Coordinates of N, CA and C in Angstrom, one line a residue:
M1 N 71.0 159.1 86.6 CA 72.1 158.4 87.3 C 72.7 157.5 86.3
S2 N 74.0 157.6 86.1 CA 74.7 156.7 85.2 C 75.8 155.9 85.9
R3 N 76.0 154.7 85.5 CA 76.9 153.8 86.1 C 77.9 153.3 85.0
R4 N 79.2 153.2 85.4 CA 80.2 152.8 84.5 C 81.2 151.9 85.2
L5 N 81.5 150.8 84.6 CA 82.4 149.8 85.2 C 83.7 149.8 84.3
V6 N 84.9 150.0 85.0 CA 86.1 150.1 84.3 C 87.1 149.2 85.0
S7 N 88.2 148.8 84.2 CA 89.3 148.0 84.8 C 90.2 148.9 85.6
L8 N 90.9 148.3 86.6 CA 91.9 149.0 87.3 C 93.1 149.2 86.5
T9 N 93.6 150.4 86.4 CA 94.9 150.7 85.8 C 95.7 151.6 86.7
L10 N 96.9 151.9 86.3 CA 97.7 152.9 87.1 C 97.1 154.2 87.2
D11 N 96.3 154.6 86.2 CA 95.5 155.9 86.3 C 94.3 155.8 87.2
T12 N 93.5 154.8 87.1 CA 92.3 154.6 87.9 C 92.7 154.2 89.3
L13 N 93.9 153.7 89.6 CA 94.3 153.4 90.9 C 94.2 154.6 91.8
E14 N 94.3 155.8 91.3 CA 94.2 157.0 92.1 C 92.8 157.3 92.6
D15 N 91.8 156.6 92.0 CA 90.4 156.8 92.4 C 90.0 155.9 93.5
L16 N 90.9 155.0 94.0 CA 90.6 154.2 95.2 C 90.5 155.1 96.4
P17 N 89.6 154.8 97.4 CA 89.6 155.6 98.6 C 91.1 155.6 99.2
R18 N 91.4 156.8 99.7 CA 92.8 157.0 100.1 C 93.4 155.9 101.0
P19 N 92.6 155.4 102.1 CA 93.2 154.3 102.9 C 93.5 153.1 102.1
C20 N 92.6 152.8 101.1 CA 92.8 151.6 100.3 C 94.0 151.8 99.3
R21 N 94.1 153.0 98.8 CA 95.2 153.3 97.9 C 96.6 153.2 98.6
Q22 N 96.6 153.4 99.9 CA 97.9 153.3 100.6 C 98.1 151.9 101.3
C23 N 97.1 151.0 101.1 CA 97.1 149.7 101.8 C 97.8 148.6 101.0
V24 N 98.7 147.9 101.7 CA 99.4 146.7 101.0 C 99.1 145.4 101.8
F25 N 98.0 145.4 102.5 CA 97.7 144.2 103.3 C 97.7 142.9 102.4
W26 N 97.1 142.9 101.2 CA 97.1 141.8 100.4 C 98.4 141.6 99.5
E27 N 98.9 142.7 99.1 CA 99.9 142.7 98.1 C 101.3 142.2 98.6
L28 N 101.5 142.4 99.9 CA 102.8 142.0 100.5 C 102.6 141.0 101.6
D29 N 103.6 140.2 101.9 CA 103.5 139.4 103.1 C 103.6 140.2 104.4
P30 N 103.1 139.7 105.5 CA 103.0 140.5 106.7 C 104.3 141.3 107.1
V31 N 105.4 140.7 107.0 CA 106.7 141.3 107.4 C 107.0 142.5 106.4
S32 N 106.9 142.2 105.1 CA 107.2 143.2 104.1 C 106.2 144.4 104.2
A33 N 104.9 144.1 104.5 CA 103.9 145.1 104.6 C 104.2 146.0 105.8
D34 N 104.6 145.4 106.9 CA 105.0 146.3 108.1 C 106.2 147.1 107.8
R35 N 107.1 146.6 107.1 CA 108.3 147.3 106.7 C 108.0 148.5 105.8
A36 N 107.1 148.3 104.8 CA 106.7 149.3 103.9 C 106.0 150.4 104.6
C37 N 105.1 150.1 105.6 CA 104.4 151.1 106.3 C 105.3 151.9 107.2
A38 N 106.3 151.2 107.8 CA 107.3 151.9 108.7 C 108.1 152.8 107.9
A39 N 108.4 152.5 106.6 CA 109.2 153.3 105.8 C 108.4 154.5 105.2
G40 N 107.1 154.4 105.3 CA 106.2 155.5 104.8 C 105.9 155.5 103.4
N41 N 106.1 154.4 102.7 CA 105.9 154.4 101.2 C 105.0 153.2 100.8
P42 N 103.9 152.9 101.5 CA 103.1 151.7 101.1 C 102.4 152.0 99.7
G43 N 102.1 153.3 99.5 CA 101.5 153.6 98.2 C 102.3 153.3 97.0
L44 N 103.6 153.5 97.1 CA 104.6 153.1 96.0 C 104.6 151.6 95.9
E45 N 104.6 150.9 97.0 CA 104.6 149.4 96.9 C 103.3 148.9 96.2
K46 N 102.2 149.5 96.5 CA 100.9 149.1 95.9 C 101.0 149.4 94.4
E47 N 101.5 150.5 94.0 CA 101.6 150.9 92.6 C 102.5 149.9 91.9
A48 N 103.6 149.5 92.5 CA 104.5 148.5 91.9 C 103.8 147.2 91.7
W49 N 103.0 146.8 92.7 CA 102.3 145.5 92.6 C 101.3 145.5 91.5
V50 N 100.5 146.6 91.4 CA 99.5 146.7 90.3 C 100.2 146.7 89.0
S51 N 101.3 147.4 88.8 CA 102.0 147.5 87.6 C 102.5 146.1 87.2
Q52 N 103.2 145.4 88.1 CA 103.7 144.1 87.8 C 102.6 143.1 87.4
T53 N 101.5 143.1 88.2 CA 100.4 142.2 87.9 C 99.8 142.5 86.6
L54 N 99.6 143.7 86.2 CA 99.0 144.1 84.9 C 99.9 143.6 83.8
L55 N 101.2 143.7 84.0 CA 102.1 143.3 82.9 C 102.2 141.8 82.8
E56 N 102.2 141.1 83.9 CA 102.4 139.7 83.8 C 101.1 138.8 83.7
W57 N 100.0 139.4 84.2 CA 98.8 138.6 84.3 C 97.6 139.2 83.6
G58 N 97.6 140.6 83.7 CA 96.4 141.3 83.1 C 95.6 142.0 84.2
S59 N 94.4 142.4 83.8 CA 93.5 143.1 84.7 C 93.4 142.5 86.1
C60 N 93.5 143.3 87.1 CA 93.5 142.8 88.5 C 92.5 143.6 89.4
G61 N 91.6 144.3 88.8 CA 90.7 145.1 89.6 C 89.6 145.7 88.7
K62 N 88.5 146.1 89.3 CA 87.4 146.8 88.7 C 87.0 147.9 89.6
L63 N 86.6 149.0 89.0 CA 86.0 150.2 89.7 C 84.7 150.5 89.0
V64 N 83.8 151.0 89.9 CA 82.5 151.4 89.4 C 82.3 152.9 89.7
Y65 N 81.8 153.6 88.7 CA 81.6 155.1 88.9 C 80.1 155.3 88.8
V66 N 79.6 156.2 89.6 CA 78.2 156.6 89.5 C 78.2 158.1 89.3
D67 N 77.6 158.5 88.2 CA 77.6 159.9 87.8 C 79.0 160.5 87.9
G68 N 80.0 159.7 87.4 CA 81.4 160.1 87.4 C 82.1 160.1 88.7
M69 N 81.5 159.7 89.8 CA 82.1 159.6 91.1 C 82.5 158.2 91.4
P70 N 83.8 157.9 91.9 CA 84.1 156.5 92.2 C 83.2 156.0 93.4
A71 N 82.6 154.9 93.1 CA 81.6 154.4 94.1 C 81.9 153.1 94.7
G72 N 82.9 152.4 94.1 CA 83.3 151.1 94.7 C 84.3 150.4 93.8
F73 N 85.0 149.4 94.4 CA 86.0 148.7 93.6 C 86.2 147.3 94.2
V74 N 86.8 146.4 93.4 CA 87.2 145.1 93.8 C 88.6 144.9 93.2
M75 N 89.4 144.0 93.9 CA 90.7 143.6 93.4 C 90.8 142.1 93.4
F76 N 91.5 141.6 92.4 CA 91.6 140.1 92.3 C 92.9 139.7 91.6
A77 N 93.3 138.5 91.8 CA 94.6 138.0 91.2 C 94.7 136.5 91.5
P78 N 95.6 135.9 90.8 CA 95.9 134.5 91.2 C 96.5 134.4 92.6
P79 N 96.3 133.4 93.4 CA 96.8 133.3 94.7 C 98.3 133.5 94.8
A80 N 99.0 133.1 93.7 CA 100.5 133.2 93.7 C 101.0 134.7 93.7
Y81 N 100.1 135.6 93.3 CA 100.4 137.0 93.3 C 100.0 137.7 94.7
V82 N 99.4 136.9 95.6 CA 98.9 137.5 96.8 C 99.5 136.8 98.0
P83 N 100.6 137.3 98.5 CA 101.3 136.7 99.6 C 100.5 136.5 100.8
R84 N 99.6 137.4 101.1 CA 98.8 137.3 102.3 C 97.9 136.2 102.3
S85 N 97.5 135.7 101.1 CA 96.5 134.6 101.0 C 96.9 133.4 101.8
M86 N 98.2 133.1 102.0 CA 98.6 131.9 102.7 C 98.6 132.1 104.2
A87 N 98.3 133.3 104.7 CA 98.3 133.5 106.1 C 96.9 133.2 106.8
F88 N 95.9 132.8 106.0 CA 94.6 132.6 106.5 C 94.4 131.1 106.9
P89 N 93.7 130.9 108.0 CA 93.5 129.5 108.5 C 92.8 128.6 107.5
T90 N 92.0 129.2 106.6 CA 91.3 128.4 105.6 C 91.9 128.4 104.2
S91 N 93.2 128.8 104.1 CA 93.9 128.7 102.9 C 94.3 127.2 102.7
P92 N 94.7 126.8 101.4 CA 94.9 127.7 100.3 C 93.7 127.8 99.4
V93 N 93.7 128.8 98.5 CA 92.7 128.9 97.5 C 92.8 127.8 96.5
S94 N 91.7 127.3 96.0 CA 91.7 126.2 95.0 C 92.5 126.5 93.8
A95 N 93.1 125.5 93.2 CA 94.0 125.7 92.0 C 93.3 126.3 90.8
D96 N 91.9 126.0 90.7 CA 91.2 126.5 89.5 C 90.5 127.9 89.7
A97 N 90.9 128.6 90.8 CA 90.2 129.8 91.1 C 91.2 131.0 91.2
A98 N 90.7 132.2 90.9 CA 91.4 133.4 91.2 C 90.9 133.9 92.6
L99 N 91.7 134.7 93.3 CA 91.3 135.2 94.6 C 90.8 136.6 94.5
L100 N 89.5 136.8 95.0 CA 89.0 138.1 95.1 C 89.5 138.7 96.4
M101 N 90.5 139.6 96.3 CA 91.2 140.0 97.5 C 90.3 140.8 98.4
T102 N 89.7 141.9 97.9 CA 89.0 142.8 98.7 C 87.9 143.4 97.8
A103 N 86.9 143.9 98.5 CA 85.7 144.6 97.8 C 85.3 145.7 98.7
H104 N 84.9 146.8 98.1 CA 84.4 148.0 98.9 C 83.5 148.8 98.1
V105 N 82.3 149.2 98.7 CA 81.4 150.1 98.1 C 81.3 151.3 99.0
V106 N 81.4 152.5 98.5 CA 81.3 153.7 99.3 C 79.9 153.7 100.0
P107 N 79.9 153.9 101.3 CA 78.6 153.8 102.1 C 77.5 154.5 101.5
S108 N 77.7 155.7 100.9 CA 76.6 156.5 100.4 C 76.0 155.9 99.1
F109 N 76.7 154.9 98.5 CA 76.2 154.2 97.4 C 75.7 152.7 97.7
A110 N 75.8 152.3 98.9 CA 75.5 151.0 99.3 C 74.0 150.7 99.1
G111 N 73.7 149.4 98.8 CA 72.3 149.0 98.6 C 71.8 149.1 97.3
G112 N 72.6 149.6 96.3 CA 72.1 149.8 95.0 C 72.5 148.8 94.0
G113 N 73.0 147.7 94.4 CA 73.4 146.6 93.5 C 74.8 146.7 92.9
L114 N 75.6 147.7 93.4 CA 77.0 147.9 92.9 C 77.9 146.7 93.2
G115 N 77.7 146.1 94.4 CA 78.5 145.0 94.8 C 78.4 143.8 93.8
R116 N 77.2 143.5 93.4 CA 76.9 142.4 92.4 C 77.5 142.9 91.0
M117 N 77.3 144.1 90.7 CA 77.8 144.6 89.4 C 79.3 144.4 89.3
L118 N 80.0 144.7 90.4 CA 81.5 144.6 90.4 C 81.9 143.1 90.2
V119 N 81.2 142.2 91.0 CA 81.5 140.8 90.9 C 81.2 140.2 89.5
Q120 N 80.2 140.7 88.9 CA 79.8 140.2 87.6 C 80.9 140.7 86.6
G121 N 81.4 141.9 86.8 CA 82.5 142.4 85.9 C 83.7 141.5 86.0
V122 N 84.0 141.1 87.2 CA 85.2 140.2 87.5 C 84.9 138.9 86.8
A123 N 83.7 138.4 86.9 CA 83.4 137.1 86.3 C 83.5 137.1 84.8
R124 N 83.1 138.1 84.2 CA 83.2 138.2 82.7 C 84.7 138.3 82.3
D125 N 85.4 139.0 83.0 CA 86.9 139.2 82.7 C 87.6 137.8 82.9
L126 N 87.4 137.1 84.0 CA 88.1 135.9 84.2 C 87.6 134.7 83.4
T127 N 86.3 134.8 83.0 CA 85.8 133.7 82.1 C 86.6 133.7 80.8
K128 N 86.9 134.9 80.3 CA 87.7 135.0 79.0 C 89.1 134.4 79.1
R129 N 89.6 134.3 80.4 CA 90.9 133.8 80.6 C 90.9 132.3 80.9
G130 N 89.7 131.7 80.9 CA 89.6 130.3 81.1 C 89.6 129.9 82.6
I131 N 89.3 130.9 83.5 CA 89.3 130.6 84.9 C 87.9 130.2 85.3
K132 N 87.7 129.2 86.2 CA 86.4 128.6 86.5 C 85.7 129.2 87.6
A133 N 86.4 129.8 88.6 CA 85.7 130.3 89.8 C 86.5 131.4 90.4
I134 N 85.8 132.1 91.3 CA 86.4 133.1 92.2 C 86.3 132.6 93.6
E135 N 87.4 132.7 94.4 CA 87.3 132.4 95.8 C 87.7 133.7 96.6
A136 N 87.3 133.7 97.9 CA 87.5 134.9 98.7 C 87.6 134.4 100.2
F137 N 88.3 135.1 101.0 CA 88.3 134.9 102.4 C 87.4 136.0 103.0
G138 N 86.3 135.7 103.7 CA 85.4 136.6 104.2 C 85.6 136.8 105.7
D139 N 85.3 137.9 106.2 CA 85.3 138.2 107.7 C 83.9 138.0 108.3
A140 N 83.8 137.0 109.0 CA 82.5 136.7 109.6 C 82.1 137.6 110.8
K141 N 83.1 138.4 111.3 CA 82.9 139.3 112.4 C 83.3 140.7 112.0
F142 N 83.1 141.0 110.8 CA 83.5 142.3 110.3 C 83.0 143.5 111.1
G143 N 83.9 144.4 111.5 CA 83.5 145.5 112.3 C 83.7 145.3 113.8
D144 N 84.0 144.1 114.2 CA 84.2 143.9 115.7 C 85.4 144.8 116.1
I145 N 85.2 145.5 117.2 CA 86.2 146.4 117.7 C 87.4 145.7 118.5
D146 N 87.1 144.3 118.7 CA 88.2 143.6 119.5 C 89.2 143.0 118.6
D147 N 89.1 143.2 117.2 CA 90.1 142.6 116.3 C 90.3 143.6 115.2
L148 N 91.4 144.4 115.3 CA 91.7 145.4 114.2 C 92.9 144.9 113.3
T149 N 93.2 143.6 113.4 CA 94.4 143.2 112.7 C 94.3 143.3 111.2
T150 N 93.1 143.2 110.6 CA 93.0 143.3 109.2 C 92.6 144.7 108.7
G151 N 92.3 145.6 109.6 CA 92.0 146.9 109.2 C 90.9 147.1 108.2
G152 N 90.0 146.2 108.2 CA 88.9 146.3 107.2 C 89.2 145.8 105.8
C153 N 90.4 145.2 105.6 CA 90.9 144.8 104.3 C 90.2 143.5 103.9
V154 N 89.7 142.8 104.8 CA 88.9 141.5 104.5 C 87.5 141.9 104.5
A155 N 86.8 141.7 103.3 CA 85.4 142.1 103.2 C 84.5 141.2 104.0
P156 N 83.4 141.7 104.4 CA 82.4 140.9 105.2 C 82.0 139.6 104.5
A157 N 82.0 138.5 105.3 CA 81.5 137.3 104.7 C 80.1 137.4 104.2
D158 N 79.3 138.2 104.9 CA 77.9 138.4 104.4 C 77.8 139.1 103.0
Y159 N 78.8 139.9 102.7 CA 78.8 140.5 101.4 C 78.9 139.5 100.3
F160 N 79.9 138.6 100.5 CA 80.2 137.5 99.5 C 79.0 136.6 99.4
L161 N 78.4 136.3 100.5 CA 77.2 135.4 100.5 C 76.0 136.1 99.8
S162 N 75.9 137.4 99.9 CA 74.8 138.1 99.3 C 74.9 138.2 97.8
V163 N 76.1 138.1 97.3 CA 76.3 138.1 95.8 C 76.5 136.8 95.2
G164 N 76.2 135.7 95.9 CA 76.2 134.4 95.3 C 77.3 133.4 95.7
F165 N 78.2 133.9 96.5 CA 79.3 132.9 97.0 C 78.7 131.9 97.9
K166 N 79.4 130.7 97.9 CA 79.0 129.6 98.9 C 80.3 129.3 99.7
T167 N 80.0 128.9 101.0 CA 81.1 128.6 101.9 C 81.7 127.2 101.5
V168 N 83.0 127.2 101.2 CA 83.6 125.9 100.9 C 84.5 125.4 102.0
R169 N 84.9 126.3 102.9 CA 85.7 125.9 104.1 C 85.3 126.8 105.3
P170 N 84.4 126.3 106.2 CA 83.9 127.1 107.3 C 85.0 127.5 108.2
H171 N 84.8 128.6 108.9 CA 85.7 129.1 110.0 C 84.9 130.1 110.8
P172 N 85.1 130.1 112.1 CA 84.3 131.1 112.9 C 84.7 132.6 112.6
R173 N 85.8 132.8 112.0 CA 86.2 134.2 111.7 C 86.4 134.4 110.2
Y174 N 87.2 133.5 109.5 CA 87.6 133.7 108.1 C 87.2 132.6 107.3
P175 N 86.0 132.4 107.0 CA 85.6 131.3 106.1 C 86.1 131.6 104.6
R176 N 86.4 130.5 103.9 CA 86.7 130.6 102.5 C 85.5 130.4 101.7
L177 N 85.2 131.3 100.8 CA 83.9 131.2 100.0 C 84.3 131.1 98.5
R178 N 83.3 130.6 97.7 CA 83.6 130.3 96.3 C 82.4 130.7 95.5
L179 N 82.6 131.2 94.3 CA 81.6 131.5 93.3 C 82.0 130.9 92.0
E180 N 81.2 130.0 91.4 CA 81.4 129.5 90.1 C 81.1 130.6 89.1
L181 N 81.9 130.8 88.1 CA 81.8 131.9 87.2 C 80.5 131.7 86.4
R182 N 80.2 130.5 86.0 CA 79.0 130.3 85.2 C 77.7 130.8 86.0
T183 N 77.8 130.7 87.3 CA 76.6 131.2 88.1 C 76.5 132.8 88.0
A184 N 77.7 133.4 88.1 CA 77.7 134.9 88.0 C 77.2 135.4 86.7
L185 N 77.6 134.7 85.6 CA 77.3 135.1 84.3 C 75.8 135.0 84.0
S186 N 75.1 134.1 84.7 CA 73.7 133.9 84.5 C 72.9 135.0 85.1
W187 N 73.5 135.9 85.9 CA 72.8 137.0 86.5 C 72.3 138.0 85.4
K188 N 72.8 138.0 84.2 CA 72.8 139.1 83.3 C 71.4 139.7 83.2
S189 N 70.4 138.9 82.9 CA 69.1 139.4 82.6 C 68.5 140.1 83.9
D190 N 68.6 139.5 85.0 CA 68.1 140.0 86.3 C 68.8 141.3 86.6
V191 N 70.1 141.4 86.5 CA 70.9 142.6 86.8 C 70.5 143.7 85.9
E192 N 70.4 143.4 84.6 CA 70.1 144.5 83.6 C 68.7 145.0 83.8
Y193 N 67.8 144.1 84.2 CA 66.4 144.6 84.5 C 66.4 145.5 85.7
A194 N 67.2 145.1 86.7 CA 67.2 145.9 88.0 C 67.9 147.3 87.7
L195 N 68.9 147.3 86.9 CA 69.6 148.5 86.6 C 68.7 149.5 85.8
E196 N 68.0 148.9 84.8 CA 67.1 149.8 84.0 C 66.0 150.4 84.9
K197 N 65.5 149.5 85.7 CA 64.4 150.0 86.6 C 64.9 151.1 87.6
L198 N 66.1 150.8 88.1 CA 66.7 151.8 89.1 C 67.1 153.1 88.4
L199 N 67.6 153.0 87.2 CA 68.1 154.2 86.5 C 66.9 155.0 85.9
G200 N 65.7 154.3 85.8 CA 64.5 155.0 85.3 C 64.6 155.3 83.8
S201 N 65.5 154.6 83.1 CA 65.6 154.9 81.6 C 64.5 154.1 80.9
M202 N 63.9 153.1 81.6 CA 62.8 152.4 81.0 C 61.8 152.0 82.1
S203 N 60.5 152.0 81.8 CA 59.6 151.7 82.8 C 59.4 150.1 82.8
P204 N 59.0 149.5 84.0 CA 58.8 148.1 84.0 C 57.8 147.6 82.9
E205 N 56.8 148.5 82.6 CA 55.9 148.1 81.5 C 56.6 147.9 80.2
T206 N 57.5 148.9 79.9 CA 58.3 148.8 78.7 C 59.1 147.6 78.6
L207 N 59.7 147.2 79.7 CA 60.6 146.0 79.7 C 59.8 144.8 79.5
L208 N 58.6 144.7 80.0 CA 57.9 143.4 80.0 C 57.0 143.3 78.7
R209 N 56.7 144.5 78.1 CA 55.7 144.4 77.0 C 56.4 144.6 75.7
P210 N 56.2 143.8 74.7 CA 56.8 144.0 73.4 C 56.4 145.3 72.8
V211 N 57.3 145.9 72.0 CA 57.1 147.2 71.4 C 56.2 146.9 70.1
R212 N 55.1 147.6 70.0 CA 54.3 147.4 68.8 C 54.8 148.2 67.6
P213 N 54.8 147.6 66.5 CA 55.2 148.3 65.3 C 54.3 149.5 65.0
A214 N 54.8 150.5 64.4 CA 54.0 151.7 64.0 C 53.0 151.3 63.0
T215 N 51.7 151.8 63.2 CA 50.6 151.5 62.3 C 50.8 152.3 61.0
R216 N 50.7 151.6 59.9 CA 50.9 152.2 58.6 C 49.7 153.0 58.3
S217 N 49.8 154.3 57.8 CA 48.7 155.1 57.5 C 47.9 154.6 56.3
T218 N 46.6 154.7 56.4 CA 45.7 154.2 55.3 C 45.2 155.4 54.5
T219 N 45.6 156.6 54.8 CA 45.1 157.8 54.1 C 45.8 157.9 52.7
P220 N 45.0 158.0 51.7 CA 45.6 158.1 50.3 C 46.5 159.2 50.2
A221 N 47.6 159.0 49.4 CA 48.5 160.1 49.2 C 47.9 161.2 48.4
G222 N 48.2 162.4 48.8 CA 47.6 163.5 48.1 C 48.5 163.9 46.9

């Protein structure tokens, strides 16, 4: 099993799950999003948003592949690039943070640490740009059939909590959560150990025990 983390580009955009590839929940304000969906071209609007954000700000997403198969992704950007961010009751996002808009792991790959791997990739990227934290709006009632307004575009609050986020503004439905980037970067040794163990490329004994140097032969040269 091999894992590969890459940045979102116009090429890798096509590897998002089809519903996500066509979704502009975050990229447009509610009125514009409804208009794009009614016109039947939300995919073009999403591509335009990604293109503009890449040009003006830089990387705005990460994808993870397992054995060459797209297995999950996250998208992120400054709040100023995300019109929908102001529609939440717990907005605005803090001035020193980027917004993690959405996160998704393909169900068949869930539980393998990909969610944390994606967030750590975001943390490394943003740290290089001098950003101090990531914030996100979580859905505390993700999956409830009585509220389909977000269409699953807001990731479960439990997901963010499980990868180290802390609640900074509580709300019964859409709490705002925050992760200090220095915290995410400190995961390195634990995550790498877990990945090596999972992938089976090294045994736990090999990881914990120093490698002994080869014993030099004492047999006289013939």
